[in-house]
């Protein structure tokens, strides 16, 4: 690995850590600002398949989340409205990001892969971990880096709980 | 006929009439947390009713299989070489190991990972390692197949199974009145319904009945539980959407039923927002309905949501909404596993498919804004039902009590009620109580 790519990885790690902190601190407006206007946010459904069955997710298949920036903003508006009962009161969350790998993407974009563990604690005794990986396309050409594509792959076949937090 | 288990359960059932009084609008919290009542449900409810297994589009070719649950019993559904669909217990006759551990696929046989006993995909035991020596050639393989579910029937592509070999036919269990409505979902698609992706699965630490009764016609909760959806403009004014609820024999219930013409008008409005392809699509679907169902059904055009007793809920608003199925699989009295499968018209334009698919993920799904808030309710209700004093306070299902039968819409079958009523809950628990306190054939 060249030193420039190592530097780049450090920058991407820094970007992803700051993002995780925003979510853990519920600074949702700032978080929304990390995405491009035309972002594609995709969280497909994980299956248990036979060894010889292909694992690729097909674009167009029904997913856990398939959003544009407009609906991500709607979700934030919902949280702010006081009637989002699944997050009233807010969950406590702690995000751990690791195994960051960076490769050059199209134009000046960066492709960043990482693993994550997210701990969620709700009310008194609802606690769970969500574990998975992410693949982002980060646009670096503007003033601030922005995420233009995010694919979230959860490793769970059966989710421990409905999802009221963000990945 | 009797239920699968001949174990006496009268200790449990004798007290149930004191705990569940549908005609008074009262249900004890005990039935949502009690282990003995739960075990009785697995027997008397889940081995005597028709349970959803899958859709024929998931079992297209001989050898195709999928796995599911009937109550807490794991099952495999297969399409055999003869083209027939069979459902069998996913449990080796030798020591009970699951013989299939994937969601779906294609295979001519299932081999138990423990000792290698091998079953054909019609359930016959066809291979036992070293059978000639270790069993001295005395093992009667013909008696050791996978346990078959005796009744498997389909309605318009939807496969159901029933452990009760003397059960009434599926079509009679669902009932003509309920099917009058549901047929709109099955007859409208231009190219037929197809599964649009994997089954979504998640846990809710709540009793399964809370989800079932909710979809059976608890339209009242939409106003506040889903208040955020109105707040952010995800839904129009709720009174614009629907007018009635209805219930049917065998505990089935349905909500968000609209007066003739309303659903079509709502779809036309939506189509104008979505664009020319959507306008063409809603027109084509409406013409197809006019050709295939009665004039009144065609005028009704769209549905809402409902629950097919015991634990299969569905949702289907207008033509731009997927047909969504929810199985509330019981996992003990205090937990359910939601299996959610979505279907859409295979011949719809891509832009309409894209809209319907993403809207469902955002709405009634694991990360949807409706799904999250419903789950929160079911969890905390179940938690509250565990307290000693709490259990002395019955749940209240009194809305509309004494006013049933007052609502009428010419030509609409079933027992109609106003948009906001708990008549469907009472209907659900009336049939639940009947099953729980009797053995033998359902009426």
PDB file of N, CA and C in Angstrom, chain B residues 268-343:
ATOM      1  N   UNK B 268     -56.429   7.522  -8.494  1.00  0.00           N
ATOM      2  CA  UNK B 268     -56.310   8.450  -9.621  1.00  0.00           C
ATOM      3  C   UNK B 268     -55.514   9.683  -9.185  1.00  0.00           C
ATOM      4  N   UNK B 269     -55.797  10.161  -7.975  1.00  0.00           N
ATOM      5  CA  UNK B 269     -55.045  11.296  -7.445  1.00  0.00           C
ATOM      6  C   UNK B 269     -53.565  10.972  -7.321  1.00  0.00           C
ATOM      7  N   UNK B 270     -53.289   9.778  -6.808  1.00  0.00           N
ATOM      8  CA  UNK B 270     -51.907   9.324  -6.649  1.00  0.00           C
ATOM      9  C   UNK B 270     -51.220   9.199  -8.015  1.00  0.00           C
ATOM     10  N   UNK B 271     -51.943   8.679  -8.997  1.00  0.00           N
ATOM     11  CA  UNK B 271     -51.375   8.478 -10.337  1.00  0.00           C
ATOM     12  C   UNK B 271     -50.975   9.813 -10.958  1.00  0.00           C
ATOM     13  N   UNK B 272     -51.788  10.843 -10.729  1.00  0.00           N
ATOM     14  CA  UNK B 272     -51.458  12.149 -11.302  1.00  0.00           C
ATOM     15  C   UNK B 272     -50.156  12.683 -10.718  1.00  0.00           C
ATOM     16  N   UNK B 273     -49.930  12.336  -9.461  1.00  0.00           N
ATOM     17  CA  UNK B 273     -48.682  12.731  -8.802  1.00  0.00           C
ATOM     18  C   UNK B 273     -47.500  11.907  -9.351  1.00  0.00           C
ATOM     19  N   UNK B 274     -47.761  10.631  -9.677  1.00  0.00           N
ATOM     20  CA  UNK B 274     -46.667   9.729 -10.080  1.00  0.00           C
ATOM     21  C   UNK B 274     -46.299   9.849 -11.560  1.00  0.00           C
ATOM     22  N   UNK B 275     -47.236  10.257 -12.409  1.00  0.00           N
ATOM     23  CA  UNK B 275     -46.892  10.445 -13.826  1.00  0.00           C
ATOM     24  C   UNK B 275     -47.690   9.580 -14.785  1.00  0.00           C
ATOM     25  N   UNK B 276     -47.420   9.786 -16.108  1.00  0.00           N
ATOM     26  CA  UNK B 276     -48.234   9.179 -17.166  1.00  0.00           C
ATOM     27  C   UNK B 276     -48.316   7.648 -17.102  1.00  0.00           C
ATOM     28  N   UNK B 277     -47.191   6.983 -16.813  1.00  0.00           N
ATOM     29  CA  UNK B 277     -47.217   5.508 -16.738  1.00  0.00           C
ATOM     30  C   UNK B 277     -48.175   5.033 -15.663  1.00  0.00           C
ATOM     31  N   UNK B 278     -48.182   5.767 -14.557  1.00  0.00           N
ATOM     32  CA  UNK B 278     -49.047   5.400 -13.442  1.00  0.00           C
ATOM     33  C   UNK B 278     -50.516   5.630 -13.799  1.00  0.00           C
ATOM     34  N   UNK B 279     -50.784   6.695 -14.534  1.00  0.00           N
ATOM     35  CA  UNK B 279     -52.167   6.979 -14.951  1.00  0.00           C
ATOM     36  C   UNK B 279     -52.662   5.854 -15.863  1.00  0.00           C
ATOM     37  N   UNK B 280     -51.819   5.465 -16.818  1.00  0.00           N
ATOM     38  CA  UNK B 280     -52.177   4.354 -17.710  1.00  0.00           C
ATOM     39  C   UNK B 280     -52.403   3.074 -16.905  1.00  0.00           C
ATOM     40  N   UNK B 281     -51.538   2.869 -15.925  1.00  0.00           N
ATOM     41  CA  UNK B 281     -51.613   1.623 -15.143  1.00  0.00           C
ATOM     42  C   UNK B 281     -52.907   1.546 -14.342  1.00  0.00           C
ATOM     43  N   UNK B 282     -53.265   2.623 -13.669  1.00  0.00           N
ATOM     44  CA  UNK B 282     -54.464   2.570 -12.827  1.00  0.00           C
ATOM     45  C   UNK B 282     -55.707   2.372 -13.708  1.00  0.00           C
ATOM     46  N   UNK B 283     -55.685   2.937 -14.906  1.00  0.00           N
ATOM     47  CA  UNK B 283     -56.801   2.751 -15.834  1.00  0.00           C
ATOM     48  C   UNK B 283     -56.887   1.288 -16.289  1.00  0.00           C
ATOM     49  N   UNK B 284     -55.725   0.719 -16.630  1.00  0.00           N
ATOM     50  CA  UNK B 284     -55.700  -0.674 -17.109  1.00  0.00           C
ATOM     51  C   UNK B 284     -56.167  -1.634 -16.013  1.00  0.00           C
ATOM     52  N   UNK B 285     -55.721  -1.400 -14.788  1.00  0.00           N
ATOM     53  CA  UNK B 285     -56.125  -2.280 -13.687  1.00  0.00           C
ATOM     54  C   UNK B 285     -57.626  -2.161 -13.439  1.00  0.00           C
ATOM     55  N   UNK B 286     -58.110  -0.938 -13.500  1.00  0.00           N
ATOM     56  CA  UNK B 286     -59.538  -0.737 -13.241  1.00  0.00           C
ATOM     57  C   UNK B 286     -60.386  -1.438 -14.314  1.00  0.00           C
ATOM     58  N   UNK B 287     -59.950  -1.357 -15.557  1.00  0.00           N
ATOM     59  CA  UNK B 287     -60.680  -2.047 -16.643  1.00  0.00           C
ATOM     60  C   UNK B 287     -60.630  -3.553 -16.448  1.00  0.00           C
ATOM     61  N   UNK B 288     -59.481  -4.039 -16.023  1.00  0.00           N
ATOM     62  CA  UNK B 288     -59.358  -5.477 -15.789  1.00  0.00           C
ATOM     63  C   UNK B 288     -60.316  -5.922 -14.685  1.00  0.00           C
ATOM     64  N   UNK B 289     -60.388  -5.124 -13.618  1.00  0.00           N
ATOM     65  CA  UNK B 289     -61.303  -5.474 -12.526  1.00  0.00           C
ATOM     66  C   UNK B 289     -62.751  -5.497 -13.027  1.00  0.00           C
ATOM     67  N   UNK B 290     -63.097  -4.507 -13.839  1.00  0.00           N
ATOM     68  CA  UNK B 290     -64.474  -4.446 -14.356  1.00  0.00           C
ATOM     69  C   UNK B 290     -64.808  -5.694 -15.156  1.00  0.00           C
ATOM     70  N   UNK B 291     -63.783  -6.267 -15.808  1.00  0.00           N
ATOM     71  CA  UNK B 291     -64.022  -7.461 -16.621  1.00  0.00           C
ATOM     72  C   UNK B 291     -64.040  -8.740 -15.792  1.00  0.00           C
ATOM     73  N   UNK B 292     -63.448  -8.722 -14.612  1.00  0.00           N
ATOM     74  CA  UNK B 292     -63.238  -9.979 -13.881  1.00  0.00           C
ATOM     75  C   UNK B 292     -64.024 -10.128 -12.590  1.00  0.00           C
ATOM     76  N   UNK B 293     -64.457  -9.023 -12.007  1.00  0.00           N
ATOM     77  CA  UNK B 293     -65.213  -9.128 -10.756  1.00  0.00           C
ATOM     78  C   UNK B 293     -66.546  -8.400 -10.915  1.00  0.00           C
ATOM     79  N   UNK B 294     -67.372  -8.449  -9.876  1.00  0.00           N
ATOM     80  CA  UNK B 294     -68.694  -7.834  -9.972  1.00  0.00           C
ATOM     81  C   UNK B 294     -68.557  -6.315 -10.069  1.00  0.00           C
ATOM     82  N   UNK B 295     -69.587  -5.641 -10.627  1.00  0.00           N
ATOM     83  CA  UNK B 295     -69.521  -4.174 -10.751  1.00  0.00           C
ATOM     84  C   UNK B 295     -69.252  -3.488  -9.404  1.00  0.00           C
ATOM     85  N   UNK B 296     -69.847  -3.988  -8.332  1.00  0.00           N
ATOM     86  CA  UNK B 296     -69.641  -3.350  -7.030  1.00  0.00           C
ATOM     87  C   UNK B 296     -68.210  -3.552  -6.527  1.00  0.00           C
ATOM     88  N   UNK B 297     -67.680  -4.771  -6.727  1.00  0.00           N
ATOM     89  CA  UNK B 297     -66.272  -5.007  -6.339  1.00  0.00           C
ATOM     90  C   UNK B 297     -65.347  -4.077  -7.125  1.00  0.00           C
ATOM     91  N   UNK B 298     -65.605  -3.962  -8.419  1.00  0.00           N
ATOM     92  CA  UNK B 298     -64.755  -3.098  -9.248  1.00  0.00           C
ATOM     93  C   UNK B 298     -64.854  -1.656  -8.778  1.00  0.00           C
ATOM     94  N   UNK B 299     -66.046  -1.260  -8.379  1.00  0.00           N
ATOM     95  CA  UNK B 299     -66.222   0.107  -7.912  1.00  0.00           C
ATOM     96  C   UNK B 299     -65.516   0.320  -6.564  1.00  0.00           C
ATOM     97  N   UNK B 300     -65.467  -0.755  -5.789  1.00  0.00           N
ATOM     98  CA  UNK B 300     -64.769  -0.679  -4.509  1.00  0.00           C
ATOM     99  C   UNK B 300     -63.270  -0.512  -4.737  1.00  0.00           C
ATOM    100  N   UNK B 301     -62.718  -1.250  -5.710  1.00  0.00           N
ATOM    101  CA  UNK B 301     -61.385  -1.031  -6.277  1.00  0.00           C
ATOM    102  C   UNK B 301     -60.206  -1.365  -5.345  1.00  0.00           C
ATOM    103  N   UNK B 302     -60.227  -0.887  -4.132  1.00  0.00           N
ATOM    104  CA  UNK B 302     -59.067  -1.068  -3.253  1.00  0.00           C
ATOM    105  C   UNK B 302     -59.455  -1.643  -1.910  1.00  0.00           C
ATOM    106  N   UNK B 303     -58.455  -2.124  -1.170  1.00  0.00           N
ATOM    107  CA  UNK B 303     -58.690  -2.733   0.137  1.00  0.00           C
ATOM    108  C   UNK B 303     -57.986  -1.933   1.222  1.00  0.00           C
ATOM    109  N   UNK B 304     -57.856  -2.534   2.372  1.00  0.00           N
ATOM    110  CA  UNK B 304     -57.119  -1.926   3.472  1.00  0.00           C
ATOM    111  C   UNK B 304     -56.156  -2.946   4.032  1.00  0.00           C
ATOM    112  N   UNK B 305     -56.469  -3.460   5.223  1.00  0.00           N
ATOM    113  CA  UNK B 305     -55.639  -4.517   5.793  1.00  0.00           C
ATOM    114  C   UNK B 305     -56.537  -5.451   6.580  1.00  0.00           C
ATOM    115  N   UNK B 306     -55.997  -6.619   6.958  1.00  0.00           N
ATOM    116  CA  UNK B 306     -56.828  -7.555   7.700  1.00  0.00           C
ATOM    117  C   UNK B 306     -56.008  -8.660   8.311  1.00  0.00           C
ATOM    118  N   UNK B 307     -56.708  -9.548   9.011  1.00  0.00           N
ATOM    119  CA  UNK B 307     -56.045 -10.711   9.590  1.00  0.00           C
ATOM    120  C   UNK B 307     -56.846 -11.961   9.274  1.00  0.00           C
ATOM    121  N   UNK B 308     -56.165 -12.914   8.641  1.00  0.00           N
ATOM    122  CA  UNK B 308     -56.745 -14.226   8.403  1.00  0.00           C
ATOM    123  C   UNK B 308     -56.379 -15.072   9.616  1.00  0.00           C
ATOM    124  N   UNK B 309     -57.392 -15.483  10.355  1.00  0.00           N
ATOM    125  CA  UNK B 309     -57.174 -16.170  11.625  1.00  0.00           C
ATOM    126  C   UNK B 309     -56.346 -17.453  11.403  1.00  0.00           C
ATOM    127  N   UNK B 310     -55.378 -17.781  12.252  1.00  0.00           N
ATOM    128  CA  UNK B 310     -55.042 -17.018  13.449  1.00  0.00           C
ATOM    129  C   UNK B 310     -53.991 -15.918  13.245  1.00  0.00           C
ATOM    130  N   UNK B 311     -52.942 -16.175  12.453  1.00  0.00           N
ATOM    131  CA  UNK B 311     -51.772 -15.286  12.546  1.00  0.00           C
ATOM    132  C   UNK B 311     -51.221 -14.834  11.201  1.00  0.00           C
ATOM    133  N   UNK B 312     -52.087 -14.734  10.195  1.00  0.00           N
ATOM    134  CA  UNK B 312     -51.646 -14.229   8.895  1.00  0.00           C
ATOM    135  C   UNK B 312     -52.331 -12.893   8.609  1.00  0.00           C
ATOM    136  N   UNK B 313     -51.576 -11.826   8.707  1.00  0.00           N
ATOM    137  CA  UNK B 313     -52.145 -10.524   8.392  1.00  0.00           C
ATOM    138  C   UNK B 313     -51.729 -10.097   6.996  1.00  0.00           C
ATOM    139  N   UNK B 314     -52.482  -9.172   6.444  1.00  0.00           N
ATOM    140  CA  UNK B 314     -52.185  -8.694   5.083  1.00  0.00           C
ATOM    141  C   UNK B 314     -52.481  -7.202   5.006  1.00  0.00           C
ATOM    142  N   UNK B 315     -51.877  -6.579   4.014  1.00  0.00           N
ATOM    143  CA  UNK B 315     -52.160  -5.171   3.760  1.00  0.00           C
ATOM    144  C   UNK B 315     -52.157  -4.956   2.261  1.00  0.00           C
ATOM    145  N   UNK B 316     -53.115  -4.182   1.780  1.00  0.00           N
ATOM    146  CA  UNK B 316     -53.190  -3.896   0.344  1.00  0.00           C
ATOM    147  C   UNK B 316     -54.117  -2.713   0.136  1.00  0.00           C
ATOM    148  N   UNK B 317     -53.553  -1.537   0.064  1.00  0.00           N
ATOM    149  CA  UNK B 317     -54.400  -0.397  -0.253  1.00  0.00           C
ATOM    150  C   UNK B 317     -54.601  -0.384  -1.769  1.00  0.00           C
ATOM    151  N   UNK B 318     -54.519   0.721  -2.437  1.00  0.00           N
ATOM    152  CA  UNK B 318     -54.825   0.763  -3.873  1.00  0.00           C
ATOM    153  C   UNK B 318     -53.809   0.025  -4.730  1.00  0.00           C
ATOM    154  N   UNK B 319     -53.850   0.305  -6.029  1.00  0.00           N
ATOM    155  CA  UNK B 319     -53.010  -0.433  -6.978  1.00  0.00           C
ATOM    156  C   UNK B 319     -51.534  -0.087  -6.833  1.00  0.00           C
ATOM    157  N   UNK B 320     -51.221   0.997  -6.132  1.00  0.00           N
ATOM    158  CA  UNK B 320     -49.810   1.368  -5.978  1.00  0.00           C
ATOM    159  C   UNK B 320     -49.206   0.820  -4.691  1.00  0.00           C
ATOM    160  N   UNK B 321     -49.947  -0.051  -4.038  1.00  0.00           N
ATOM    161  CA  UNK B 321     -49.464  -0.654  -2.792  1.00  0.00           C
ATOM    162  C   UNK B 321     -49.175  -2.131  -3.045  1.00  0.00           C
ATOM    163  N   UNK B 322     -48.076  -2.635  -2.520  1.00  0.00           N
ATOM    164  CA  UNK B 322     -47.810  -4.072  -2.645  1.00  0.00           C
ATOM    165  C   UNK B 322     -48.894  -4.837  -1.874  1.00  0.00           C
ATOM    166  N   UNK B 323     -49.051  -6.129  -2.190  1.00  0.00           N
ATOM    167  CA  UNK B 323     -49.831  -7.009  -1.332  1.00  0.00           C
ATOM    168  C   UNK B 323     -48.834  -7.580  -0.333  1.00  0.00           C
ATOM    169  N   UNK B 324     -48.966  -7.173   0.918  1.00  0.00           N
ATOM    170  CA  UNK B 324     -47.991  -7.573   1.927  1.00  0.00           C
ATOM    171  C   UNK B 324     -48.582  -8.588   2.884  1.00  0.00           C
ATOM    172  N   UNK B 325     -47.849  -9.660   3.137  1.00  0.00           N
ATOM    173  CA  UNK B 325     -48.286 -10.666   4.110  1.00  0.00           C
ATOM    174  C   UNK B 325     -47.374 -10.633   5.328  1.00  0.00           C
ATOM    175  N   UNK B 326     -47.967 -10.803   6.493  1.00  0.00           N
ATOM    176  CA  UNK B 326     -47.227 -10.837   7.760  1.00  0.00           C
ATOM    177  C   UNK B 326     -47.616 -12.112   8.479  1.00  0.00           C
ATOM    178  N   UNK B 327     -46.657 -12.963   8.757  1.00  0.00           N
ATOM    179  CA  UNK B 327     -46.933 -14.105   9.635  1.00  0.00           C
ATOM    180  C   UNK B 327     -46.395 -13.754  11.010  1.00  0.00           C
ATOM    181  N   UNK B 328     -47.274 -13.833  12.005  1.00  0.00           N
ATOM    182  CA  UNK B 328     -46.852 -13.549  13.387  1.00  0.00           C
ATOM    183  C   UNK B 328     -46.558 -14.900  14.031  1.00  0.00           C
ATOM    184  N   UNK B 329     -45.348 -15.434  13.797  1.00  0.00           N
ATOM    185  CA  UNK B 329     -45.021 -16.760  14.323  1.00  0.00           C
ATOM    186  C   UNK B 329     -44.840 -16.696  15.828  1.00  0.00           C
ATOM    187  N   UNK B 330     -45.584 -17.519  16.569  1.00  0.00           N
ATOM    188  CA  UNK B 330     -45.427 -17.501  18.024  1.00  0.00           C
ATOM    189  C   UNK B 330     -44.082 -18.115  18.440  1.00  0.00           C
ATOM    190  N   UNK B 331     -43.413 -17.475  19.382  1.00  0.00           N
ATOM    191  CA  UNK B 331     -42.148 -17.990  19.939  1.00  0.00           C
ATOM    192  C   UNK B 331     -42.241 -17.887  21.459  1.00  0.00           C
ATOM    193  N   UNK B 332     -43.146 -18.644  22.031  1.00  0.00           N
ATOM    194  CA  UNK B 332     -43.428 -18.490  23.460  1.00  0.00           C
ATOM    195  C   UNK B 332     -44.476 -17.403  23.626  1.00  0.00           C
ATOM    196  N   UNK B 333     -45.097 -17.345  24.826  1.00  0.00           N
ATOM    197  CA  UNK B 333     -46.172 -16.369  25.016  1.00  0.00           C
ATOM    198  C   UNK B 333     -45.696 -14.919  24.889  1.00  0.00           C
ATOM    199  N   UNK B 334     -44.426 -14.691  25.168  1.00  0.00           N
ATOM    200  CA  UNK B 334     -43.956 -13.315  25.220  1.00  0.00           C
ATOM    201  C   UNK B 334     -43.173 -12.844  24.012  1.00  0.00           C
ATOM    202  N   UNK B 335     -43.174 -13.622  22.932  1.00  0.00           N
ATOM    203  CA  UNK B 335     -42.360 -13.209  21.791  1.00  0.00           C
ATOM    204  C   UNK B 335     -42.946 -13.731  20.488  1.00  0.00           C
ATOM    205  N   UNK B 336     -42.800 -12.948  19.433  1.00  0.00           N
ATOM    206  CA  UNK B 336     -43.190 -13.418  18.101  1.00  0.00           C
ATOM    207  C   UNK B 336     -42.072 -13.122  17.118  1.00  0.00           C
ATOM    208  N   UNK B 337     -42.071 -13.919  16.042  1.00  0.00           N
ATOM    209  CA  UNK B 337     -41.125 -13.676  14.957  1.00  0.00           C
ATOM    210  C   UNK B 337     -41.940 -13.305  13.735  1.00  0.00           C
ATOM    211  N   UNK B 338     -41.714 -12.115  13.241  1.00  0.00           N
ATOM    212  CA  UNK B 338     -42.485 -11.623  12.103  1.00  0.00           C
ATOM    213  C   UNK B 338     -41.811 -12.083  10.814  1.00  0.00           C
ATOM    214  N   UNK B 339     -42.577 -12.724   9.952  1.00  0.00           N
ATOM    215  CA  UNK B 339     -42.102 -13.100   8.610  1.00  0.00           C
ATOM    216  C   UNK B 339     -42.954 -12.328   7.632  1.00  0.00           C
ATOM    217  N   UNK B 340     -42.292 -11.477   6.880  1.00  0.00           N
ATOM    218  CA  UNK B 340     -43.024 -10.568   6.025  1.00  0.00           C
ATOM    219  C   UNK B 340     -42.628 -10.763   4.570  1.00  0.00           C
ATOM    220  N   UNK B 341     -43.616 -11.084   3.755  1.00  0.00           N
ATOM    221  CA  UNK B 341     -43.375 -11.338   2.337  1.00  0.00           C
ATOM    222  C   UNK B 341     -44.216 -10.362   1.527  1.00  0.00           C
ATOM    223  N   UNK B 342     -43.629  -9.776   0.494  1.00  0.00           N
ATOM    224  CA  UNK B 342     -44.378  -8.809  -0.305  1.00  0.00           C
ATOM    225  C   UNK B 342     -44.528  -9.272  -1.745  1.00  0.00           C
ATOM    226  N   UNK B 343     -45.667  -8.941  -2.317  1.00  0.00           N
ATOM    227  CA  UNK B 343     -46.029  -9.368  -3.673  1.00  0.00           C
ATOM    228  C   UNK B 343     -46.426  -8.133  -4.476  1.00  0.00           C
TER     229      UNK B 343
END
